[in-house]
Tab-separated table of C-alpha atoms in Angstrom:
chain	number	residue	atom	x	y	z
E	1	UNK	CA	0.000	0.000	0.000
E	2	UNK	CA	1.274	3.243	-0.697
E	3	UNK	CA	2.722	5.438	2.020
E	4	UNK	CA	1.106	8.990	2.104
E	5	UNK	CA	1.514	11.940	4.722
E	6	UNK	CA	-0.916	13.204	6.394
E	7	UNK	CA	-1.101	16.094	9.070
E	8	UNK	CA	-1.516	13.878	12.286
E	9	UNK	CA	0.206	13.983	15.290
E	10	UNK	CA	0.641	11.345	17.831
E	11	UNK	CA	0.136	12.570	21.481
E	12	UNK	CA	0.402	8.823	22.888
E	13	UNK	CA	-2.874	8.783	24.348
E	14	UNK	CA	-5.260	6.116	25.028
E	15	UNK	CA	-7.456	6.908	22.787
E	16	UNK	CA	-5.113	6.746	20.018
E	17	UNK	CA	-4.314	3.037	20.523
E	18	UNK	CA	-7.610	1.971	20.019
E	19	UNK	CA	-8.562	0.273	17.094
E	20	UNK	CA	-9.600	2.355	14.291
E	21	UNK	CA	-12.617	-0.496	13.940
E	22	UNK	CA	-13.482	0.359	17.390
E	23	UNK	CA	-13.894	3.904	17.010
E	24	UNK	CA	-15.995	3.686	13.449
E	25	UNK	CA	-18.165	1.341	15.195
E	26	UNK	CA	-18.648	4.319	17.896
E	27	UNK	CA	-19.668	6.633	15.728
E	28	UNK	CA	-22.195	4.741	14.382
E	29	UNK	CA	-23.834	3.359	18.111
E	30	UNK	CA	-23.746	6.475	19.543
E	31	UNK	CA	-25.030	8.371	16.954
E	32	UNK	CA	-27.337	5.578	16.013
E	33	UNK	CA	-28.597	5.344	19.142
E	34	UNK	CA	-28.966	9.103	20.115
E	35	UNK	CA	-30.783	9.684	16.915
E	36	UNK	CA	-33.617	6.396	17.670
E	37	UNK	CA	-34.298	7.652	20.742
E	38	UNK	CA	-37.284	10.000	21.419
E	39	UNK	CA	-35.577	12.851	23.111
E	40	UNK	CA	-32.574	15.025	23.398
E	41	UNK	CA	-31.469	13.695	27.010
E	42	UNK	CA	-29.482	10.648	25.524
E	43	UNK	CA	-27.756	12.949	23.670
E	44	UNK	CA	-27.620	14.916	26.366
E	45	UNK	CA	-25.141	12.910	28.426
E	46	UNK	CA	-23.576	11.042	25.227
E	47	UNK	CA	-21.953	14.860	24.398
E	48	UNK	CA	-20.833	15.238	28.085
E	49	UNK	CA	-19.283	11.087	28.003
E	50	UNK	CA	-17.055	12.983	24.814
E	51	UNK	CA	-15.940	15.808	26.361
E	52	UNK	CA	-14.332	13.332	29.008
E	53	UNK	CA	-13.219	11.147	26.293
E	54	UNK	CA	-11.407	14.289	24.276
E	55	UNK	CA	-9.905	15.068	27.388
E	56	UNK	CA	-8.163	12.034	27.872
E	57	UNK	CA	-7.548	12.362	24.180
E	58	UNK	CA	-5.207	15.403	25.099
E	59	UNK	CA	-8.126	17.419	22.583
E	60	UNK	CA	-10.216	18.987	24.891
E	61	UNK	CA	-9.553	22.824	24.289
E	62	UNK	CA	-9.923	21.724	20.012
E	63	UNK	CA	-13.042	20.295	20.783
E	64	UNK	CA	-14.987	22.698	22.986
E	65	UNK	CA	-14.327	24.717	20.508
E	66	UNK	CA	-15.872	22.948	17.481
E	67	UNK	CA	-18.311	21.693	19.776
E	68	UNK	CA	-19.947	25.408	20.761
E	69	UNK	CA	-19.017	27.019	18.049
E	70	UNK	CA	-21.724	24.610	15.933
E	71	UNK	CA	-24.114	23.601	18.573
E	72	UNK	CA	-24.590	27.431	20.005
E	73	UNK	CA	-25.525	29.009	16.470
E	74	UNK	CA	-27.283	25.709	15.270
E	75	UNK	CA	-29.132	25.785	18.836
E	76	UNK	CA	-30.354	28.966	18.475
E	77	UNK	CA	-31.154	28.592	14.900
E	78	UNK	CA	-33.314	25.617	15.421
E	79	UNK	CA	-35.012	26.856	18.289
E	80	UNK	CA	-36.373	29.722	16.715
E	81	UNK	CA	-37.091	27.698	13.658
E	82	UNK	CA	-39.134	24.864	15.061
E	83	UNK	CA	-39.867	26.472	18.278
E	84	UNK	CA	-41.771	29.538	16.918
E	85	UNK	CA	-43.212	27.523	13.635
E	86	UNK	CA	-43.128	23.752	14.052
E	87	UNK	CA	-46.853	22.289	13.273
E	88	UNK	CA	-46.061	19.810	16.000
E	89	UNK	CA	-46.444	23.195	18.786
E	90	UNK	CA	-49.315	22.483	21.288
E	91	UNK	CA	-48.009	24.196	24.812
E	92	UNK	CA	-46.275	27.846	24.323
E	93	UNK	CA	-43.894	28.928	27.086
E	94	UNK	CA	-42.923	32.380	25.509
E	95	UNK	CA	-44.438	35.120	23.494
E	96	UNK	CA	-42.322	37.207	21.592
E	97	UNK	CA	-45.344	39.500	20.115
E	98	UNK	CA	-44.530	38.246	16.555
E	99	UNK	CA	-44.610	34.491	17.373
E	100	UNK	CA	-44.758	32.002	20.260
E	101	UNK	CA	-42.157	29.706	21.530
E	102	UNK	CA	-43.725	26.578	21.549
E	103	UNK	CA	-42.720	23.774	23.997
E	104	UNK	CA	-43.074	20.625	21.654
E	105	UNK	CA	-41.083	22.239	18.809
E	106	UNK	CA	-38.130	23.614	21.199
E	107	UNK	CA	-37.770	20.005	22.109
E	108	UNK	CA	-37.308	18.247	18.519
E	109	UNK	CA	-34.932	21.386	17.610
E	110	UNK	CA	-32.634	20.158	20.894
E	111	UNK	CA	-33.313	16.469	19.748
E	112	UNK	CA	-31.765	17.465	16.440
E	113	UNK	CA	-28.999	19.310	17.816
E	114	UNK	CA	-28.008	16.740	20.218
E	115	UNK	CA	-27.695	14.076	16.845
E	116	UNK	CA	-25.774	16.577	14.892
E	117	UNK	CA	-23.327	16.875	18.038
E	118	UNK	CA	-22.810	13.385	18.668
E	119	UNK	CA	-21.800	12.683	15.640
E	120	UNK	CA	-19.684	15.744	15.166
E	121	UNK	CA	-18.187	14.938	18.583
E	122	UNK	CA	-17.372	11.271	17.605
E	123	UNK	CA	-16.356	11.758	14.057
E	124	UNK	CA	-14.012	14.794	14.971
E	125	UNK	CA	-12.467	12.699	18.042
E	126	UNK	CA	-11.661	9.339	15.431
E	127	UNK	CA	-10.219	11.748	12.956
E	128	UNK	CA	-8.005	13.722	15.512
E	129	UNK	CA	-6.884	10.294	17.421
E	130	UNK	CA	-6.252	7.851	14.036
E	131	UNK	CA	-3.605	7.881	11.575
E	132	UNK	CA	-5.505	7.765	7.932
E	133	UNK	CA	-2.768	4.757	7.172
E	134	UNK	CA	-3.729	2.833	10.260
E	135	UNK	CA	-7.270	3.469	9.582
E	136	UNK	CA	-7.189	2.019	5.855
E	137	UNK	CA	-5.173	-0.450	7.474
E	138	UNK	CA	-7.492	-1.575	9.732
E	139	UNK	CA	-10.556	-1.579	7.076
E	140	UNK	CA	-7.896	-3.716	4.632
E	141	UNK	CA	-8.208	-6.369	7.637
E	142	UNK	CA	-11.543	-6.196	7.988
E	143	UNK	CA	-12.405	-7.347	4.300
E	144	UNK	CA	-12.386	-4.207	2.780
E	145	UNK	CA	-10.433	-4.616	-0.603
E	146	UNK	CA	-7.149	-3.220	-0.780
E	147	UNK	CA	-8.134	-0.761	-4.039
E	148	UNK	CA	-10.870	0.709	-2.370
E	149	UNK	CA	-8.603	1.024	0.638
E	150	UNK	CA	-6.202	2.866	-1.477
E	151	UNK	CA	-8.920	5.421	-2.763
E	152	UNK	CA	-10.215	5.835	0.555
E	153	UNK	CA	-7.137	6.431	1.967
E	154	UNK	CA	-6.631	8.949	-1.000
E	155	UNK	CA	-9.411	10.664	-0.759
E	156	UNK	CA	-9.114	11.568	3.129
E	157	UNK	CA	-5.371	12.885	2.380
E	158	UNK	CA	-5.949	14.979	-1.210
E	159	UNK	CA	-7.197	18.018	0.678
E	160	UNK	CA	-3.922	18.284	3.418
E	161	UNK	CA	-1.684	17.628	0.267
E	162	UNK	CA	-3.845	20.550	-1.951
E	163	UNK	CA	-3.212	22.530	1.368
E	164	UNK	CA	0.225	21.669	1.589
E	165	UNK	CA	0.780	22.100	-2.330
E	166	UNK	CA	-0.431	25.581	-2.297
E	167	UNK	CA	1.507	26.757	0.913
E	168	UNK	CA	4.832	26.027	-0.983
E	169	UNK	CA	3.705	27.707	-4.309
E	170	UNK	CA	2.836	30.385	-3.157
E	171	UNK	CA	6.058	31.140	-0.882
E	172	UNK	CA	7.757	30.296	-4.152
E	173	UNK	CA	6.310	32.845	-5.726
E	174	UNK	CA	6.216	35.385	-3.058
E	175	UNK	CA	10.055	34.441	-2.935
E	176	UNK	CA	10.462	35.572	-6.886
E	177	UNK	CA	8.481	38.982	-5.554
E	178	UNK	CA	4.485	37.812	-6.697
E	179	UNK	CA	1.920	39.722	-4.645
E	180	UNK	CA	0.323	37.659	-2.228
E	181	UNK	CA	-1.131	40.143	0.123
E	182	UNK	CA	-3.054	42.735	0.656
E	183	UNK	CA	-7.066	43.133	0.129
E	184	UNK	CA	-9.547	40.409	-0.936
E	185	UNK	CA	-9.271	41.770	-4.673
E	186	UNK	CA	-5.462	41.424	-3.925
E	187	UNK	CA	-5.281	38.146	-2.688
E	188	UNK	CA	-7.876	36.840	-5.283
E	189	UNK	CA	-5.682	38.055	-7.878
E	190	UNK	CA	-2.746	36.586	-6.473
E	191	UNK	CA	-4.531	32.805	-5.779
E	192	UNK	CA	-4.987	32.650	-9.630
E	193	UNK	CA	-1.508	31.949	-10.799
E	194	UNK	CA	-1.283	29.315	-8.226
E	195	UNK	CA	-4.132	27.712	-10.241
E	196	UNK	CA	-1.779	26.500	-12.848
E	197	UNK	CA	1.197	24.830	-10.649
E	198	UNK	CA	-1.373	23.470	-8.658
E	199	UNK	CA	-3.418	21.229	-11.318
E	200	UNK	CA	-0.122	20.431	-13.194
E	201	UNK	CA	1.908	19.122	-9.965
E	202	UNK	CA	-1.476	17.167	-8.644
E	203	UNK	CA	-1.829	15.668	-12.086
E	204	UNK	CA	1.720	14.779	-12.343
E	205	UNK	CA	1.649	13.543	-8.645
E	206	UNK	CA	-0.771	11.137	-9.679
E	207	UNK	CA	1.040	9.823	-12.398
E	208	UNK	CA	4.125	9.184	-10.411
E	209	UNK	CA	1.917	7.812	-7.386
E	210	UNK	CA	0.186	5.181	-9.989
E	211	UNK	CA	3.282	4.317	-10.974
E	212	UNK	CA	5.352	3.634	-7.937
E	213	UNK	CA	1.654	1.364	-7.224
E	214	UNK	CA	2.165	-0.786	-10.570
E	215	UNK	CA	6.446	-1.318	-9.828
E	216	UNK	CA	4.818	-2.470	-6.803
E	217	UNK	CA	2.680	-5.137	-7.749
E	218	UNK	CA	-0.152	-3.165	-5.824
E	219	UNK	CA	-2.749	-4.266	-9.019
E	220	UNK	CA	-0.918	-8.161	-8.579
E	221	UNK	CA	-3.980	-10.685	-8.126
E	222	UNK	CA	-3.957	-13.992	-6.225
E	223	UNK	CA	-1.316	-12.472	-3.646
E	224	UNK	CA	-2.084	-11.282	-0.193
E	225	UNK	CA	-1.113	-7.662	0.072
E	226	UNK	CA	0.774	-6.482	2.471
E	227	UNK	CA	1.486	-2.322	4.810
E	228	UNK	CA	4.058	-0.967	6.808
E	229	UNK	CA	1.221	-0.176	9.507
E	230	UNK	CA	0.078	-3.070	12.000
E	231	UNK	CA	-3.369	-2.976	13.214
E	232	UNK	CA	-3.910	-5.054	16.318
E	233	UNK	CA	-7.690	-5.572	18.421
E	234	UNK	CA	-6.231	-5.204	22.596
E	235	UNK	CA	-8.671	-6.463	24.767
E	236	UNK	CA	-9.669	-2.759	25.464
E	237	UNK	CA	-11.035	-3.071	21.840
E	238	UNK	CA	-13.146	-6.030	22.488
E	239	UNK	CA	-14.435	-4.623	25.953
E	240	UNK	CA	-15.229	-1.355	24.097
E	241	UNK	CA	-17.090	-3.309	21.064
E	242	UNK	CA	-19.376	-4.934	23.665
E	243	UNK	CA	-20.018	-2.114	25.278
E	244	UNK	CA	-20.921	-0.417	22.574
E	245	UNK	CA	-23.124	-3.015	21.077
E	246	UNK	CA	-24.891	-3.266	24.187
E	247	UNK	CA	-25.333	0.354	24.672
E	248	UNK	CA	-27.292	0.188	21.065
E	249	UNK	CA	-29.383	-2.915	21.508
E	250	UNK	CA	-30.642	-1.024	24.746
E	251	UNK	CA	-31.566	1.788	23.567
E	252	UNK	CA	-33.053	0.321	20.710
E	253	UNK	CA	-35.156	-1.907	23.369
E	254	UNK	CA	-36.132	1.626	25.317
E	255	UNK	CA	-36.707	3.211	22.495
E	256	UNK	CA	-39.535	0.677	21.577
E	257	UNK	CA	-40.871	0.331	25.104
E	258	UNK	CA	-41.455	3.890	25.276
E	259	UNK	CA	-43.251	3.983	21.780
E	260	UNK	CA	-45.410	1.585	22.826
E	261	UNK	CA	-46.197	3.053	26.143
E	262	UNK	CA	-44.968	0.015	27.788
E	263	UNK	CA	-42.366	2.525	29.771
């Protein structure tokens, strides 16, 4: 598998040692399970079990900041949206004189919001604590076939590398005295030339990068392919995949109990 760069950066955490498996199949229970259930409160203290979890992931500061700086506008947005004009309103708590804040639609607007935050909050927390190799890695064990490993693992890196590919352009050409400051008309100006180099040096990246794959062998059928990066499932990981599956199945089982007014 081809080795590409990426913009992580191990802290040697806990979190970062789980398996990448592990933390995909978090997203998807947690966020799963918050967005089954009939009210915000799961979410509720799902978002409060990831601030604890980015804190031991050495993110914390990051991710109360991503965290409030899209729930507080989305909150508010939401609130005013299906509080004051959801059909579902049947019990107003506030009256603003051009609409009322009704109860029922407040609540689905923080039922939303809570979704949208869990799986922000788990999605941001996998990306920040997993190396994209060790990630494609681990889906290449799972079954996942090693070509669509290879896109994937392409596709998650081509925007750092555009980033990356830019940044030295254009402090090549500010180095031969191009404009690259200034106003918005300025620096729209300047981002044009970069245009060029950019396209030509991604295109020709790709060339070289499908040819180091075919001197390789990487397209070779009826041969197990091989990485540089080991993924290994600690007993952590299998405590953590119960758990996780459990916490699902019983909110799935709640979820119907309280539909059918059993609970």
């Amino acid at each position: 598998m081809a080795k590409v760069s990426n913009t992580f950066v191990p802290k040697h955490t806990v979190v970062e040692n789980i398996n990448p498996m592990t933390k995909i199949l978090a997203v998807f229970s947690l966020g799963l399970g918050t967005l089954i259930f009939p009210n915000f409160w799961l979410g509720l203290f799902v978002i409060l079990g990831l601030f604890v979890v980015a804190g031991l992931a050495k993110l914390l500061k990051e991710f109360v900041k991503i965290m409030f700086g899209f729930g507080i506008p989305i909150t508010v947005m939401l609130i005013f949206i299906q509080g004051c004009y959801s059909p579902k309103n049947r019990t107003y708590i506030a009256d603003f004189g051009f609409a009322k804040l009704g109860l029922e639609g407040s609540l689905y607007a923080l039922k939303v919001v809570s979704t949208l935050l869990v799986f922000l909050g788990t999605f941001y927390i996998m990306n920040k604590t997993t190396y994209t190799g060790k990630l494609v890695a681990a889906l290449t064990n799972s079954g996942l076939p090693p070509k669509a490993g290879y896109l994937v693992l392409a596709s998650l890196n081509v925007v750092p590398q555009m980033q990356r590919r830019m940044s030295i352009i254009q402090e090549a050409q500010s180095a031969r005295g191009v404009e690259t400051g200034g106003g918005m008309l300025a620096r729209v100006k300047a981002y044009i030339p970069l245009l060029g180099p950019v396209v030509m040096s991604s295109l020709t990246d790709a060339q070289e990068r499908g040819m180091t794959l075919e001197t390789r062998g990487f397209g070779i059928t009826g041969v197990k392919q091989t990485t540089y990066v080991e993924v290994e499932k600690s007993g952590l990981d299998k405590i953590l995949n119960m758990l996780l599956i459990l916490f699902f199945v019983i909110v799935l089982v709640v979820t119907v109990l309280m539909k059918t007014n059993i609970i």
